[in-house]
PDB file of N, CA and C in Angstrom:
ATOM      1  N   UNK A  22      12.744   9.374   0.821  1.00  0.00           N
ATOM      2  CA  UNK A  22      12.504   7.870   0.338  1.00  0.00           C
ATOM      3  C   UNK A  22      11.912   6.664   1.112  1.00  0.00           C
ATOM      4  N   UNK A  23      10.930   5.943   0.719  1.00  0.00           N
ATOM      5  CA  UNK A  23      10.069   5.131   1.353  1.00  0.00           C
ATOM      6  C   UNK A  23      11.397   3.826   2.190  1.00  0.00           C
ATOM      7  N   UNK A  24      10.850   3.336   3.324  1.00  0.00           N
ATOM      8  CA  UNK A  24      11.599   2.364   4.095  1.00  0.00           C
ATOM      9  C   UNK A  24      10.912   1.220   4.542  1.00  0.00           C
ATOM     10  N   UNK A  25      11.171   0.604   5.560  1.00  0.00           N
ATOM     11  CA  UNK A  25      10.541  -0.434   6.467  1.00  0.00           C
ATOM     12  C   UNK A  25       9.380   0.315   6.719  1.00  0.00           C
ATOM     13  N   UNK A  26       9.325   1.430   7.556  1.00  0.00           N
ATOM     14  CA  UNK A  26       8.865   2.061   9.076  1.00  0.00           C
ATOM     15  C   UNK A  26       7.710   2.429   8.012  1.00  0.00           C
ATOM     16  N   UNK A  27       7.565   3.057   6.677  1.00  0.00           N
ATOM     17  CA  UNK A  27       6.146   3.678   6.255  1.00  0.00           C
ATOM     18  C   UNK A  27       5.392   2.324   6.463  1.00  0.00           C
ATOM     19  N   UNK A  28       5.192   1.701   5.809  1.00  0.00           N
ATOM     20  CA  UNK A  28       4.147   0.455   6.230  1.00  0.00           C
ATOM     21  C   UNK A  28       3.101   0.522   7.543  1.00  0.00           C
ATOM     22  N   UNK A  29       4.138   0.586   8.467  1.00  0.00           N
ATOM     23  CA  UNK A  29       3.677   1.024  10.001  1.00  0.00           C
ATOM     24  C   UNK A  29       3.277   2.213  10.228  1.00  0.00           C
ATOM     25  N   UNK A  30       3.721   3.305   9.494  1.00  0.00           N
ATOM     26  CA  UNK A  30       3.158   4.603  10.006  1.00  0.00           C
ATOM     27  C   UNK A  30       1.829   4.615   8.802  1.00  0.00           C
ATOM     28  N   UNK A  31       1.898   4.029   7.913  1.00  0.00           N
ATOM     29  CA  UNK A  31       0.282   4.152   6.941  1.00  0.00           C
ATOM     30  C   UNK A  31      -0.606   3.325   8.198  1.00  0.00           C
ATOM     31  N   UNK A  32      -0.001   2.284   8.451  1.00  0.00           N
ATOM     32  CA  UNK A  32      -1.086   1.846   9.230  1.00  0.00           C
ATOM     33  C   UNK A  32      -1.615   2.389  10.530  1.00  0.00           C
ATOM     34  N   UNK A  33      -0.749   3.024  11.235  1.00  0.00           N
ATOM     35  CA  UNK A  33      -1.131   3.944  12.144  1.00  0.00           C
ATOM     36  C   UNK A  33      -2.229   4.989  11.683  1.00  0.00           C
ATOM     37  N   UNK A  34      -2.083   5.332  10.615  1.00  0.00           N
ATOM     38  CA  UNK A  34      -3.234   6.707  10.059  1.00  0.00           C
ATOM     39  C   UNK A  34      -4.553   5.803   9.582  1.00  0.00           C
ATOM     40  N   UNK A  35      -4.317   4.451   9.245  1.00  0.00           N
ATOM     41  CA  UNK A  35      -5.886   3.808   9.001  1.00  0.00           C
ATOM     42  C   UNK A  35      -6.034   3.648  10.413  1.00  0.00           C
ATOM     43  N   UNK A  36      -5.608   3.085  11.063  1.00  0.00           N
ATOM     44  CA  UNK A  36      -6.047   2.557  12.673  1.00  0.00           C
ATOM     45  C   UNK A  36      -6.767   4.104  13.458  1.00  0.00           C
ATOM     46  N   UNK A  37      -6.489   5.475  13.083  1.00  0.00           N
ATOM     47  CA  UNK A  37      -6.550   6.247  13.465  1.00  0.00           C
ATOM     48  C   UNK A  37      -7.688   6.855  12.496  1.00  0.00           C
ATOM     49  N   UNK A  38      -7.931   6.639  12.109  1.00  0.00           N
ATOM     50  CA  UNK A  38      -9.439   7.309  10.938  1.00  0.00           C
ATOM     51  C   UNK A  38      -9.852   6.258  11.081  1.00  0.00           C
ATOM     52  N   UNK A  39      -9.741   5.224  11.210  1.00  0.00           N
ATOM     53  CA  UNK A  39     -11.057   4.228  11.198  1.00  0.00           C
ATOM     54  C   UNK A  39     -11.064   4.397  12.804  1.00  0.00           C
ATOM     55  N   UNK A  40     -10.975   4.835  14.022  1.00  0.00           N
ATOM     56  CA  UNK A  40     -10.960   4.900  14.908  1.00  0.00           C
ATOM     57  C   UNK A  40     -12.319   6.349  15.228  1.00  0.00           C
ATOM     58  N   UNK A  41     -11.735   7.197  14.121  1.00  0.00           N
ATOM     59  CA  UNK A  41     -12.278   8.945  14.451  1.00  0.00           C
ATOM     60  C   UNK A  41     -13.895   8.086  13.664  1.00  0.00           C
ATOM     61  N   UNK A  42     -13.547   7.459  12.320  1.00  0.00           N
ATOM     62  CA  UNK A  42     -15.154   7.349  11.851  1.00  0.00           C
ATOM     63  C   UNK A  42     -15.818   6.352  12.229  1.00  0.00           C
ATOM     64  N   UNK A  43     -15.580   5.704  13.428  1.00  0.00           N
ATOM     65  CA  UNK A  43     -16.190   5.323  14.273  1.00  0.00           C
ATOM     66  C   UNK A  43     -16.757   5.779  15.547  1.00  0.00           C
ATOM     67  N   UNK A  44     -16.492   6.589  16.032  1.00  0.00           N
ATOM     68  CA  UNK A  44     -16.874   7.777  16.905  1.00  0.00           C
ATOM     69  C   UNK A  44     -17.264   9.107  16.422  1.00  0.00           C
ATOM     70  N   UNK A  45     -16.825   9.517  15.116  1.00  0.00           N
ATOM     71  CA  UNK A  45     -18.156  10.265  14.648  1.00  0.00           C
ATOM     72  C   UNK A  45     -18.735  10.015  13.456  1.00  0.00           C
ATOM     73  N   UNK A  46     -19.220   8.877  13.424  1.00  0.00           N
ATOM     74  CA  UNK A  46     -20.497   8.571  12.360  1.00  0.00           C
ATOM     75  C   UNK A  46     -21.974   9.305  12.618  1.00  0.00           C
ATOM     76  N   UNK A  47     -22.475   9.692  11.563  1.00  0.00           N
ATOM     77  CA  UNK A  47     -23.518  10.221  11.722  1.00  0.00           C
ATOM     78  C   UNK A  47     -24.740   9.204  12.588  1.00  0.00           C
ATOM     79  N   UNK A  48     -25.092   9.859  13.778  1.00  0.00           N
ATOM     80  CA  UNK A  48     -26.257   8.806  14.350  1.00  0.00           C
ATOM     81  C   UNK A  48     -27.505   8.772  13.556  1.00  0.00           C
ATOM     82  N   UNK A  49     -28.206   7.705  14.035  1.00  0.00           N
ATOM     83  CA  UNK A  49     -29.614   7.406  13.424  1.00  0.00           C
ATOM     84  C   UNK A  49     -29.239   5.853  13.152  1.00  0.00           C
ATOM     85  N   UNK A  50     -30.092   5.602  12.448  1.00  0.00           N
ATOM     86  CA  UNK A  50     -30.498   3.749  12.213  1.00  0.00           C
ATOM     87  C   UNK A  50     -29.367   3.320  10.635  1.00  0.00           C
ATOM     88  N   UNK A  51     -28.833   4.348  10.314  1.00  0.00           N
ATOM     89  CA  UNK A  51     -27.590   3.732   9.610  1.00  0.00           C
ATOM     90  C   UNK A  51     -26.521   4.097  10.105  1.00  0.00           C
ATOM     91  N   UNK A  52     -26.106   4.216  11.060  1.00  0.00           N
ATOM     92  CA  UNK A  52     -24.878   4.094  11.855  1.00  0.00           C
ATOM     93  C   UNK A  52     -24.220   3.186  11.909  1.00  0.00           C
ATOM     94  N   UNK A  53     -24.670   1.979  11.746  1.00  0.00           N
ATOM     95  CA  UNK A  53     -23.659   0.666  11.636  1.00  0.00           C
ATOM     96  C   UNK A  53     -23.657   0.869  10.179  1.00  0.00           C
ATOM     97  N   UNK A  54     -24.201   1.281   9.481  1.00  0.00           N
ATOM     98  CA  UNK A  54     -23.672   1.133   7.735  1.00  0.00           C
ATOM     99  C   UNK A  54     -22.295   1.966   7.587  1.00  0.00           C
ATOM    100  N   UNK A  55     -22.548   3.415   8.050  1.00  0.00           N
ATOM    101  CA  UNK A  55     -21.794   4.413   7.992  1.00  0.00           C
ATOM    102  C   UNK A  55     -20.369   4.286   8.375  1.00  0.00           C
ATOM    103  N   UNK A  56     -20.617   3.255   9.484  1.00  0.00           N
ATOM    104  CA  UNK A  56     -19.024   2.694  10.162  1.00  0.00           C
ATOM    105  C   UNK A  56     -18.617   1.659   9.495  1.00  0.00           C
ATOM    106  N   UNK A  57     -19.241   0.751   9.104  1.00  0.00           N
ATOM    107  CA  UNK A  57     -18.579  -0.382   8.401  1.00  0.00           C
ATOM    108  C   UNK A  57     -18.508  -0.110   7.362  1.00  0.00           C
ATOM    109  N   UNK A  58     -18.995   1.046   6.438  1.00  0.00           N
ATOM    110  CA  UNK A  58     -18.411   1.365   4.893  1.00  0.00           C
ATOM    111  C   UNK A  58     -16.971   1.835   5.229  1.00  0.00           C
ATOM    112  N   UNK A  59     -17.048   3.131   5.683  1.00  0.00           N
ATOM    113  CA  UNK A  59     -15.561   4.115   6.132  1.00  0.00           C
ATOM    114  C   UNK A  59     -14.623   3.159   6.297  1.00  0.00           C
ATOM    115  N   UNK A  60     -14.886   2.148   7.836  1.00  0.00           N
ATOM    116  CA  UNK A  60     -13.895   1.686   7.917  1.00  0.00           C
ATOM    117  C   UNK A  60     -13.537   0.444   7.030  1.00  0.00           C
ATOM    118  N   UNK A  61     -14.584  -0.311   6.544  1.00  0.00           N
ATOM    119  CA  UNK A  61     -13.819  -0.894   5.322  1.00  0.00           C
ATOM    120  C   UNK A  61     -12.928  -0.602   3.997  1.00  0.00           C
ATOM    121  N   UNK A  62     -13.604   1.194   4.087  1.00  0.00           N
ATOM    122  CA  UNK A  62     -12.597   1.337   2.602  1.00  0.00           C
ATOM    123  C   UNK A  62     -11.634   2.226   3.197  1.00  0.00           C
ATOM    124  N   UNK A  63     -11.050   2.307   4.462  1.00  0.00           N
ATOM    125  CA  UNK A  63      -9.923   2.655   4.919  1.00  0.00           C
ATOM    126  C   UNK A  63      -8.788   1.624   4.498  1.00  0.00           C
ATOM    127  N   UNK A  64      -9.578   0.269   5.187  1.00  0.00           N
ATOM    128  CA  UNK A  64      -8.672  -1.441   5.113  1.00  0.00           C
ATOM    129  C   UNK A  64      -8.290  -1.327   3.820  1.00  0.00           C
ATOM    130  N   UNK A  65      -9.352  -1.334   2.749  1.00  0.00           N
ATOM    131  CA  UNK A  65      -8.729  -1.960   1.727  1.00  0.00           C
ATOM    132  C   UNK A  65      -8.432  -0.835   0.782  1.00  0.00           C
ATOM    133  N   UNK A  66      -8.291   0.953   1.087  1.00  0.00           N
ATOM    134  CA  UNK A  66      -7.076   1.431   0.314  1.00  0.00           C
ATOM    135  C   UNK A  66      -6.134   1.463   1.495  1.00  0.00           C
ATOM    136  N   UNK A  67      -5.962   1.061   2.475  1.00  0.00           N
ATOM    137  CA  UNK A  67      -4.252   1.009   2.458  1.00  0.00           C
ATOM    138  C   UNK A  67      -3.659  -0.450   2.476  1.00  0.00           C
ATOM    139  N   UNK A  68      -4.365  -1.472   1.837  1.00  0.00           N
ATOM    140  CA  UNK A  68      -4.304  -2.867   1.696  1.00  0.00           C
ATOM    141  C   UNK A  68      -3.425  -3.066   0.052  1.00  0.00           C
ATOM    142  N   UNK A  69      -4.380  -1.935  -0.686  1.00  0.00           N
ATOM    143  CA  UNK A  69      -3.753  -1.537  -2.139  1.00  0.00           C
ATOM    144  C   UNK A  69      -2.774  -0.414  -1.749  1.00  0.00           C
ATOM    145  N   UNK A  70      -2.660   0.078  -1.468  1.00  0.00           N
ATOM    146  CA  UNK A  70      -1.235   1.232  -1.425  1.00  0.00           C
ATOM    147  C   UNK A  70      -0.031   0.125  -0.596  1.00  0.00           C
ATOM    148  N   UNK A  71      -0.670  -0.414   0.712  1.00  0.00           N
ATOM    149  CA  UNK A  71       0.724  -1.301   0.563  1.00  0.00           C
ATOM    150  C   UNK A  71       1.118  -2.118  -0.275  1.00  0.00           C
ATOM    151  N   UNK A  72       0.557  -3.001  -0.336  1.00  0.00           N
ATOM    152  CA  UNK A  72       0.867  -4.171  -1.819  1.00  0.00           C
ATOM    153  C   UNK A  72       1.479  -2.904  -3.172  1.00  0.00           C
ATOM    154  N   UNK A  73       0.843  -2.063  -3.181  1.00  0.00           N
ATOM    155  CA  UNK A  73       1.645  -1.468  -3.998  1.00  0.00           C
ATOM    156  C   UNK A  73       3.211  -0.707  -3.643  1.00  0.00           C
ATOM    157  N   UNK A  74       3.098  -0.374  -2.336  1.00  0.00           N
ATOM    158  CA  UNK A  74       4.566   0.264  -1.757  1.00  0.00           C
ATOM    159  C   UNK A  74       5.007  -1.010  -1.560  1.00  0.00           C
ATOM    160  N   UNK A  75       4.720  -2.277  -1.225  1.00  0.00           N
ATOM    161  CA  UNK A  75       5.848  -3.019  -1.213  1.00  0.00           C
ATOM    162  C   UNK A  75       6.264  -3.845  -2.690  1.00  0.00           C
ATOM    163  N   UNK A  76       5.582  -3.697  -3.555  1.00  0.00           N
ATOM    164  CA  UNK A  76       5.844  -4.367  -4.668  1.00  0.00           C
ATOM    165  C   UNK A  76       6.987  -3.462  -5.397  1.00  0.00           C
ATOM    166  N   UNK A  77       7.260  -2.334  -5.136  1.00  0.00           N
ATOM    167  CA  UNK A  77       7.982  -1.836  -5.977  1.00  0.00           C
ATOM    168  C   UNK A  77       9.270  -1.413  -4.616  1.00  0.00           C
ATOM    169  N   UNK A  78       9.356  -1.741  -3.142  1.00  0.00           N
ATOM    170  CA  UNK A  78      10.595  -1.551  -2.414  1.00  0.00           C
ATOM    171  C   UNK A  78      11.075  -2.795  -2.712  1.00  0.00           C
ATOM    172  N   UNK A  79      10.206  -4.404  -3.626  1.00  0.00           N
ATOM    173  CA  UNK A  79      11.190  -5.754  -3.461  1.00  0.00           C
ATOM    174  C   UNK A  79      10.059  -6.304  -4.487  1.00  0.00           C
ATOM    175  N   UNK A  80      11.348  -5.729  -5.839  1.00  0.00           N
ATOM    176  CA  UNK A  80      10.384  -6.389  -7.047  1.00  0.00           C
ATOM    177  C   UNK A  80      10.364  -7.728  -7.568  1.00  0.00           C
ATOM    178  N   UNK A  81       9.595  -8.513  -7.644  1.00  0.00           N
ATOM    179  CA  UNK A  81       9.693  -9.899  -8.151  1.00  0.00           C
ATOM    180  C   UNK A  81      10.308 -10.209  -9.259  1.00  0.00           C
ATOM    181  N   UNK A  82      10.440  -9.311 -10.409  1.00  0.00           N
ATOM    182  CA  UNK A  82      11.220  -9.361 -11.432  1.00  0.00           C
ATOM    183  C   UNK A  82      12.277  -8.526 -11.604  1.00  0.00           C
ATOM    184  N   UNK A  83      13.673  -8.991 -11.800  1.00  0.00           N
ATOM    185  CA  UNK A  83      14.394  -8.017 -11.507  1.00  0.00           C
ATOM    186  C   UNK A  83      14.310  -7.163 -13.130  1.00  0.00           C
ATOM    187  N   UNK A  84      14.505  -6.100 -13.358  1.00  0.00           N
ATOM    188  CA  UNK A  84      14.406  -5.291 -14.851  1.00  0.00           C
ATOM    189  C   UNK A  84      15.857  -5.439 -15.588  1.00  0.00           C
ATOM    190  N   UNK A  85      15.776  -5.888 -16.752  1.00  0.00           N
ATOM    191  CA  UNK A  85      16.888  -5.413 -17.593  1.00  0.00           C
ATOM    192  C   UNK A  85      16.988  -4.775 -18.933  1.00  0.00           C
ATOM    193  N   UNK A  86      17.810  -4.399 -19.080  1.00  0.00           N
ATOM    194  CA  UNK A  86      18.215  -3.176 -20.215  1.00  0.00           C
ATOM    195  C   UNK A  86      18.059  -4.156 -21.455  1.00  0.00           C
ATOM    196  N   UNK A  87      17.634  -3.119 -22.610  1.00  0.00           N
ATOM    197  CA  UNK A  87      17.074  -4.160 -23.664  1.00  0.00           C
ATOM    198  C   UNK A  87      18.037  -3.192 -24.551  1.00  0.00           C
ATOM    199  N   UNK A  88      18.150  -2.118 -24.294  1.00  0.00           N
ATOM    200  CA  UNK A  88      19.254  -0.933 -25.442  1.00  0.00           C
ATOM    201  C   UNK A  88      20.610  -1.466 -25.533  1.00  0.00           C
ATOM    202  N   UNK A  89      20.757  -2.227 -24.855  1.00  0.00           N
ATOM    203  CA  UNK A  89      22.577  -2.934 -24.798  1.00  0.00           C
ATOM    204  C   UNK A  89      22.993  -3.471 -26.004  1.00  0.00           C
ATOM    205  N   UNK A  90      24.043  -3.710 -26.615  1.00  0.00           N
ATOM    206  CA  UNK A  90      24.662  -4.463 -27.427  1.00  0.00           C
ATOM    207  C   UNK A  90      24.473  -5.788 -26.852  1.00  0.00           C
ATOM    208  N   UNK A  91      24.667  -6.687 -27.586  1.00  0.00           N
ATOM    209  CA  UNK A  91      24.997  -8.270 -27.044  1.00  0.00           C
ATOM    210  C   UNK A  91      26.625  -8.427 -26.149  1.00  0.00           C
ATOM    211  N   UNK A  92      27.377  -7.726 -26.622  1.00  0.00           N
ATOM    212  CA  UNK A  92      28.690  -7.843 -26.049  1.00  0.00           C
ATOM    213  C   UNK A  92      28.979  -7.408 -24.470  1.00  0.00           C
ATOM    214  N   UNK A  93      27.737  -6.534 -24.405  1.00  0.00           N
ATOM    215  CA  UNK A  93      27.685  -5.664 -22.880  1.00  0.00           C
ATOM    216  C   UNK A  93      26.921  -6.307 -21.787  1.00  0.00           C
ATOM    217  N   UNK A  94      26.050  -7.513 -22.454  1.00  0.00           N
ATOM    218  CA  UNK A  94      24.992  -8.293 -21.434  1.00  0.00           C
ATOM    219  C   UNK A  94      25.710  -8.932 -20.479  1.00  0.00           C
ATOM    220  N   UNK A  95      25.356  -9.152 -19.323  1.00  0.00           N
ATOM    221  CA  UNK A  95      26.064  -9.847 -18.553  1.00  0.00           C
ATOM    222  C   UNK A  95      26.137 -11.236 -18.668  1.00  0.00           C
ATOM    223  N   UNK A  96      25.472 -11.971 -19.418  1.00  0.00           N
ATOM    224  CA  UNK A  96      25.267 -13.440 -19.935  1.00  0.00           C
ATOM    225  C   UNK A  96      24.217 -13.904 -19.358  1.00  0.00           C
ATOM    226  N   UNK A  97      22.802 -13.286 -18.221  1.00  0.00           N
ATOM    227  CA  UNK A  97      22.339 -13.814 -17.802  1.00  0.00           C
ATOM    228  C   UNK A  97      20.969 -13.993 -18.894  1.00  0.00           C
ATOM    229  N   UNK A  98      20.942 -15.422 -19.005  1.00  0.00           N
ATOM    230  CA  UNK A  98      19.551 -15.720 -19.726  1.00  0.00           C
ATOM    231  C   UNK A  98      18.871 -16.236 -19.259  1.00  0.00           C
ATOM    232  N   UNK A  99      17.575 -15.747 -19.115  1.00  0.00           N
ATOM    233  CA  UNK A  99      15.983 -16.446 -18.343  1.00  0.00           C
ATOM    234  C   UNK A  99      15.427 -17.232 -19.448  1.00  0.00           C
TER     235      UNK A  99
END
């Protein structure tokens, strides 16, 4: 089960992957493009993953069951 430390663990993995991409990028005239592309891709994937994880950990909308009879509802109407 995911907890609050999962975000930081994922961030550490992305930082390590970015450093490795920076160090081991192919040498040549396109080295800067390789570095920039890989680090940008890792950063974008981390942001999307983190947003998805946080949305599941702390949803903005509370789910309500719609298959219950009216007398069993708690009375909360939004």
